[in-house]
Amino acid sequence: DIVMTQSPDSLAVSLGERATISCKSSQSLLYNSNKKNYLAWYQQKPGQPPKLLIYWASTRQSGVPDRFSGGGSGTDFTLTINSLQAEDVAVYYCQQYYDTPRTFGQGTKVEFK
Amino acid sequence: EVQLVESGGGWVQPGGSLRLSCASSGFTFSKHVLTWVRQAPGRGLEWVSTINGGATSTYYADSVKGRFTISRDNSKNTLYLQMNNLGADDTATYFCVKEPNSDYIYSWFDSWGQGTLVTISS
């Protein structure tokens, strides 16, 4: 199975500041034939189901604010939240869909400093 | 608007069975892969099972293989998960999840239901 490891486990950021979450995979998620990285990011607020933010490592889902951006390739990826807003407090998960079983990172909790 | 509404969760003793359902609307049901993902209390997300649009292919996590059966009724726009021989490790909220493709399973999860809680305890 592909192991997804996120860091840090939790992150305290001031309102309006930037939050950056790292996600590393145990093998490359870059599919050579289409040059796409098979990685998604989700946001889960307390008591709610996860919500898709980003797929193909950097494509924002429709309706997701542009302060959320994804980057990276191969085995190293980042989710950046520019100018953190109150409603961004949540747990964020990365997920690989390069291989089955599809696996998630352990989650990163983003809180206010 | 996509809607996925799970039901069927509850408390059951170890070794027991439950059948989860997921009633869906707002999209062409038969044209999408559907999946169950679970989350143990206070824990992360775990993929459980997937079925393609035509119900011809099914996939299971090793942790549930041989105990759980995923199925769908495209005439009723409903997804199911039959869970047998349940153990404490199966205690979790089970989410019904829609995917963007009809057959291709190497994809992200684009819409999630609110989930239904399954508790296994004596």
CSV table of C-alpha atoms in Angstrom, one decimal:
chain,number,residue,atom,x,y,z
A,1,ASP,CA,0.0,0.0,0.0
A,2,ILE,CA,1.1,3.6,-0.6
A,3,VAL,CA,1.7,5.3,2.7
A,4,MET,CA,0.8,9.0,2.9
A,5,THR,CA,2.5,11.0,5.6
A,6,GLN,CA,1.5,14.6,6.5
A,7,SER,CA,3.3,17.2,8.5
A,8,PRO,CA,2.8,18.8,10.8
A,9,ASP,CA,0.1,17.0,12.7
A,10,SER,CA,-1.2,20.3,13.8
A,11,LEU,CA,-0.6,23.9,12.9
A,12,ALA,CA,-1.5,27.2,14.6
A,13,VAL,CA,-1.7,30.2,12.3
A,14,SER,CA,-2.8,33.8,12.9
A,15,LEU,CA,-5.8,35.2,11.0
A,16,GLY,CA,-4.7,36.4,7.7
A,17,GLU,CA,-1.4,34.5,7.7
A,18,ARG,CA,-0.4,31.6,5.5
A,19,ALA,CA,-0.7,27.9,6.4
A,20,THR,CA,1.4,25.3,4.6
A,21,ILE,CA,0.8,21.6,5.0
A,22,SER,CA,3.2,18.9,3.6
A,23,CYS,CA,2.2,15.5,2.3
A,24,LYS,CA,4.7,12.9,1.3
A,25,SER,CA,3.9,9.6,-0.4
A,26,SER,CA,6.0,6.3,-0.1
A,27,GLN,CA,6.1,6.1,-3.9
A,28,SER,CA,5.7,8.5,-6.8
A,29,LEU,CA,2.2,9.6,-7.7
A,30,LEU,CA,3.2,10.9,-11.1
A,31,TYR,CA,1.8,8.9,-13.9
A,32,ASN,CA,4.3,9.2,-16.8
A,33,SER,CA,1.8,8.7,-19.6
A,34,ASN,CA,-0.3,11.7,-18.8
A,35,LYS,CA,2.2,13.7,-16.5
A,36,LYS,CA,-0.5,14.0,-13.8
A,37,ASN,CA,0.0,13.6,-10.1
A,38,TYR,CA,-2.7,11.4,-8.6
A,39,LEU,CA,-3.2,13.4,-5.4
A,40,ALA,CA,-6.2,15.1,-3.8
A,41,TRP,CA,-6.8,17.3,-0.8
A,42,TYR,CA,-9.8,17.4,1.5
A,43,GLN,CA,-11.0,19.7,4.3
A,44,GLN,CA,-13.0,18.4,7.2
A,45,LYS,CA,-14.7,20.7,9.7
A,46,PRO,CA,-15.9,19.4,13.0
A,47,GLY,CA,-19.1,17.3,12.7
A,48,GLN,CA,-19.0,17.5,8.9
A,49,PRO,CA,-18.0,15.1,6.1
A,50,PRO,CA,-14.8,15.8,4.2
A,51,LYS,CA,-15.0,18.3,1.3
A,52,LEU,CA,-12.9,18.0,-1.8
A,53,LEU,CA,-10.6,21.0,-2.3
A,54,ILE,CA,-8.0,20.0,-4.9
A,55,TYR,CA,-7.4,17.1,-7.3
A,56,TRP,CA,-4.6,16.4,-9.7
A,57,ALA,CA,-2.4,17.9,-7.0
A,58,SER,CA,-3.2,21.5,-8.1
A,59,THR,CA,-6.6,21.7,-9.7
A,60,ARG,CA,-9.1,23.5,-7.4
A,61,GLN,CA,-12.6,22.0,-7.2
A,62,SER,CA,-15.4,24.3,-8.4
A,63,GLY,CA,-16.4,26.7,-5.7
A,64,VAL,CA,-13.2,26.4,-3.7
A,65,PRO,CA,-11.7,29.8,-2.8
A,66,ASP,CA,-8.5,30.7,-4.6
A,67,ARG,CA,-6.7,31.2,-1.3
A,68,PHE,CA,-6.3,27.4,-1.4
A,69,SER,CA,-3.6,26.1,-3.6
A,70,GLY,CA,-1.9,22.8,-4.2
A,71,GLY,CA,1.6,22.1,-5.4
A,72,GLY,CA,4.3,19.5,-5.7
A,73,SER,CA,5.0,16.5,-7.8
A,74,GLY,CA,6.2,12.9,-7.5
A,75,THR,CA,6.4,12.2,-3.8
A,76,ASP,CA,6.3,15.6,-2.2
A,77,PHE,CA,3.2,17.8,-2.1
A,78,THR,CA,1.9,20.9,-0.3
A,79,LEU,CA,-1.4,22.5,0.4
A,80,THR,CA,-1.2,26.2,1.0
A,81,ILE,CA,-3.9,28.4,2.5
A,82,ASN,CA,-3.1,32.0,1.9
A,83,SER,CA,-4.6,34.5,4.3
A,84,LEU,CA,-6.2,32.1,6.7
A,85,GLN,CA,-9.9,32.9,7.4
A,86,ALA,CA,-12.0,31.9,10.4
A,87,GLU,CA,-13.9,29.3,8.3
A,88,ASP,CA,-10.6,27.5,7.4
A,89,VAL,CA,-10.2,26.0,10.8
A,90,ALA,CA,-10.4,22.3,10.1
A,91,VAL,CA,-8.5,19.1,9.6
A,92,TYR,CA,-6.9,18.7,6.1
A,93,TYR,CA,-6.2,15.3,4.5
A,94,CYS,CA,-4.2,14.3,1.4
A,95,GLN,CA,-5.2,11.2,-0.5
A,96,GLN,CA,-3.5,9.3,-3.3
A,97,TYR,CA,-5.5,7.7,-6.1
A,98,TYR,CA,-2.5,6.4,-8.1
A,99,ASP,CA,-3.0,2.8,-6.8
A,100,THR,CA,-5.5,0.7,-4.9
A,101,PRO,CA,-6.1,0.7,-2.1
A,102,ARG,CA,-6.6,4.5,-2.2
A,103,THR,CA,-5.0,5.8,1.0
A,104,PHE,CA,-5.1,9.0,3.0
A,105,GLY,CA,-2.7,10.9,5.1
A,106,GLN,CA,-3.3,11.0,8.9
A,107,GLY,CA,-4.6,14.6,8.7
A,108,THR,CA,-3.3,18.0,9.8
A,109,LYS,CA,-5.3,20.1,12.2
A,110,VAL,CA,-5.2,23.8,11.4
A,111,GLU,CA,-6.1,26.1,14.3
A,112,PHE,CA,-5.9,29.8,15.2
A,113,LYS,CA,-2.8,31.0,17.0
B,1,GLU,CA,-27.3,19.6,-6.2
B,2,VAL,CA,-25.8,16.2,-5.4
B,3,GLN,CA,-27.3,14.6,-2.3
B,4,LEU,CA,-26.1,11.4,-0.6
B,5,VAL,CA,-28.1,10.3,2.4
B,6,GLU,CA,-26.8,7.3,4.4
B,7,SER,CA,-29.0,5.3,6.7
B,8,GLY,CA,-28.9,1.9,8.5
B,9,GLY,CA,-26.2,2.6,11.1
B,10,GLY,CA,-26.6,1.8,14.8
B,11,TRP,CA,-25.4,-0.4,17.6
B,12,VAL,CA,-24.7,-4.1,17.1
B,13,GLN,CA,-23.0,-6.7,19.1
B,14,PRO,CA,-19.7,-8.3,17.9
B,15,GLY,CA,-20.3,-10.9,15.3
B,16,GLY,CA,-23.5,-9.2,14.2
B,17,SER,CA,-24.6,-7.7,10.9
B,18,LEU,CA,-25.8,-4.4,9.5
B,19,ARG,CA,-26.9,-3.2,6.1
B,20,LEU,CA,-26.2,0.4,5.2
B,21,SER,CA,-28.0,2.3,2.5
B,22,CYS,CA,-27.2,5.5,0.6
B,23,ALA,CA,-30.1,7.2,-1.2
B,24,SER,CA,-28.8,9.5,-3.9
B,25,SER,CA,-30.1,12.3,-6.1
B,26,GLY,CA,-28.9,15.3,-8.1
B,27,PHE,CA,-26.8,13.3,-10.6
B,28,THR,CA,-27.1,10.5,-13.1
B,29,PHE,CA,-26.6,7.6,-10.6
B,30,SER,CA,-25.6,4.9,-13.0
B,31,LYS,CA,-22.8,6.9,-14.5
B,32,HIS,CA,-20.7,7.2,-11.4
B,33,VAL,CA,-18.5,5.0,-9.4
B,34,LEU,CA,-19.6,5.0,-5.7
B,35,THR,CA,-17.5,4.2,-2.6
B,36,TRP,CA,-17.8,3.7,1.1
B,37,VAL,CA,-15.2,5.5,3.3
B,38,ARG,CA,-15.1,5.1,7.0
B,39,GLN,CA,-13.8,7.1,9.9
B,40,ALA,CA,-13.3,5.7,13.4
B,41,PRO,CA,-14.1,8.1,16.2
B,42,GLY,CA,-11.4,10.8,16.4
B,43,ARG,CA,-9.4,9.1,13.7
B,44,GLY,CA,-8.5,9.5,10.1
B,45,LEU,CA,-10.2,8.3,6.8
B,46,GLU,CA,-10.1,4.8,5.5
B,47,TRP,CA,-11.3,3.6,2.1
B,48,VAL,CA,-13.6,0.6,2.5
B,49,SER,CA,-15.2,-0.5,-0.8
B,50,THR,CA,-15.9,0.7,-4.3
B,51,ILE,CA,-18.4,-0.3,-7.0
B,52,ASN,CA,-18.5,0.8,-10.6
B,53,GLY,CA,-21.5,2.4,-12.4
B,54,GLY,CA,-22.7,-0.8,-14.0
B,55,ALA,CA,-22.2,-2.8,-10.8
B,56,THR,CA,-20.0,-5.2,-12.7
B,57,SER,CA,-16.8,-4.6,-10.6
B,58,THR,CA,-16.3,-4.3,-6.9
B,59,TYR,CA,-13.3,-3.6,-4.8
B,60,TYR,CA,-12.6,-4.1,-1.0
B,61,ALA,CA,-10.1,-3.1,1.5
B,62,ASP,CA,-8.2,-6.1,2.9
B,63,SER,CA,-9.7,-5.3,6.4
B,64,VAL,CA,-13.2,-6.0,5.2
B,65,LYS,CA,-12.8,-8.5,2.4
B,66,GLY,CA,-15.0,-11.5,2.8
B,67,ARG,CA,-17.2,-9.8,5.4
B,68,PHE,CA,-18.6,-6.8,3.6
B,69,THR,CA,-20.5,-6.7,0.3
B,70,ILE,CA,-21.1,-3.5,-1.7
B,71,SER,CA,-24.0,-3.4,-4.2
B,72,ARG,CA,-26.2,-0.8,-5.9
B,73,ASP,CA,-29.6,-0.6,-7.4
B,74,ASN,CA,-29.5,1.8,-10.3
B,75,SER,CA,-33.3,1.7,-10.6
B,76,LYS,CA,-33.6,3.1,-7.1
B,77,ASN,CA,-30.5,5.3,-7.1
B,78,THR,CA,-29.3,3.6,-3.9
B,79,LEU,CA,-26.0,2.2,-2.8
B,80,TYR,CA,-25.7,-0.5,-0.2
B,81,LEU,CA,-23.1,-2.0,2.1
B,82,GLN,CA,-23.9,-5.3,3.8
B,83,MET,CA,-21.6,-5.8,6.8
B,84,ASN,CA,-21.3,-9.2,8.4
B,85,ASN,CA,-19.2,-10.6,11.3
B,86,LEU,CA,-18.7,-7.1,12.7
B,87,GLY,CA,-15.9,-6.4,15.2
B,88,ALA,CA,-14.9,-3.5,17.4
B,89,ASP,CA,-12.5,-2.3,14.7
B,90,ASP,CA,-15.5,-1.7,12.4
B,91,THR,CA,-16.8,1.0,14.8
B,92,ALA,CA,-16.9,4.2,12.7
B,93,THR,CA,-18.9,6.7,10.7
B,94,TYR,CA,-19.5,5.3,7.3
B,95,PHE,CA,-19.6,7.9,4.4
B,96,CYS,CA,-21.2,7.3,1.0
B,97,VAL,CA,-19.0,8.9,-1.6
B,98,LYS,CA,-19.5,9.8,-5.2
B,99,GLU,CA,-16.7,9.7,-7.8
B,100,PRO,CA,-16.4,11.6,-11.1
B,101,ASN,CA,-16.2,8.6,-13.4
B,102,SER,CA,-18.4,5.7,-14.3
B,103,ASP,CA,-15.8,2.9,-14.4
B,104,TYR,CA,-12.4,4.3,-13.8
B,105,ILE,CA,-11.6,3.8,-10.1
B,106,TYR,CA,-8.3,5.7,-9.9
B,107,SER,CA,-10.0,8.9,-8.9
B,108,TRP,CA,-10.8,11.4,-6.2
B,109,PHE,CA,-13.9,11.6,-4.1
B,110,ASP,CA,-16.0,14.5,-5.2
B,111,SER,CA,-19.1,14.4,-3.0
B,112,TRP,CA,-19.7,13.0,0.4
B,113,GLY,CA,-22.8,12.2,2.4
B,114,GLN,CA,-23.1,13.2,6.1
B,115,GLY,CA,-22.3,9.6,7.2
B,116,THR,CA,-24.0,7.1,9.4
B,117,LEU,CA,-22.5,5.9,12.7
B,118,VAL,CA,-21.9,2.1,13.3
B,119,THR,CA,-21.1,1.1,16.8
B,120,ILE,CA,-19.9,-2.4,17.6
B,121,SER,CA,-20.0,-3.2,21.3
B,122,SER,CA,-21.1,-5.9,23.7
